[in-house]
Amino acid sequence: MGVYIKGMEMPKEGSWVTLRVFPDGKCFLYSWCGNDFDFMEHLTAVPVPPHGRLGDLDRLEQMFVDIGNAPYSGFDGTEPFYSAEDAAQIIRLAPTVIPADLAEEGE
């Protein structure tokens, strides 16, 4: 299982962070930016269960809405969209936000 830290960004080059995560999900972040320390306490850790690739469902929905302009050759816009293979191809082409959890895939 992984953890998503809501509200946290990756540190910039030359900076670092120390993160304390508590069982209730509250987080305290101490960061070093150049020559100054910063402290944040309004972050939340969210457990992420084992998963396949995660994507932007809003973007995927838009891909279905725009099916007439889909970037693959299986649909030419001259007939209704009914094929499960067409739907599977759109899902395969959807952008990945977080790659699959390798532990879930058995690797």
Coordinates of C-alpha atoms in Angstrom, one line a residue, residues 59-106:
R59 CA -10.0 13.4 -18.9
L60 CA -11.1 9.8 -19.8
E61 CA -14.8 11.0 -19.8
Q62 CA -13.8 13.8 -22.2
M63 CA -12.1 11.2 -24.5
F64 CA -15.4 9.4 -24.7
V65 CA -17.3 12.6 -25.3
D66 CA -14.9 13.4 -28.1
I67 CA -15.0 9.9 -29.6
G68 CA -15.4 11.2 -33.1
N69 CA -11.9 12.6 -32.8
A70 CA -10.4 9.6 -31.0
P71 CA -6.6 9.2 -31.8
Y72 CA -6.9 5.6 -33.0
S73 CA -8.0 4.0 -36.3
G74 CA -10.7 1.7 -34.9
F75 CA -13.4 4.3 -35.1
D76 CA -14.1 6.4 -38.2
G77 CA -17.2 8.3 -37.0
T78 CA -19.5 6.8 -39.7
E79 CA -21.2 4.3 -37.4
P80 CA -22.5 4.3 -33.8
F81 CA -20.0 3.6 -31.0
Y82 CA -21.0 0.2 -29.6
S83 CA -17.8 -1.8 -29.6
A84 CA -16.3 -3.0 -26.3
E85 CA -13.0 -3.1 -28.0
D86 CA -13.4 0.6 -29.0
A87 CA -14.0 1.4 -25.3
A88 CA -11.0 -0.7 -24.2
Q89 CA -8.8 1.1 -26.7
I90 CA -9.8 4.5 -25.4
I91 CA -9.1 3.4 -21.8
R92 CA -5.6 2.0 -22.9
L93 CA -4.8 5.4 -24.5
A94 CA -5.9 7.4 -21.5
P95 CA -3.0 9.1 -19.7
T96 CA -1.6 7.5 -16.6
V97 CA -1.3 9.8 -13.5
I98 CA 0.2 7.2 -11.1
P99 CA 1.7 4.0 -12.5
A100 CA 0.4 0.6 -11.3
D101 CA 1.5 -0.6 -7.9
L102 CA 4.0 -3.3 -8.8
A103 CA 3.2 -5.3 -5.7
E104 CA -0.3 -5.6 -7.0
E105 CA 1.0 -7.0 -10.3
G106 CA 3.1 -9.6 -8.5

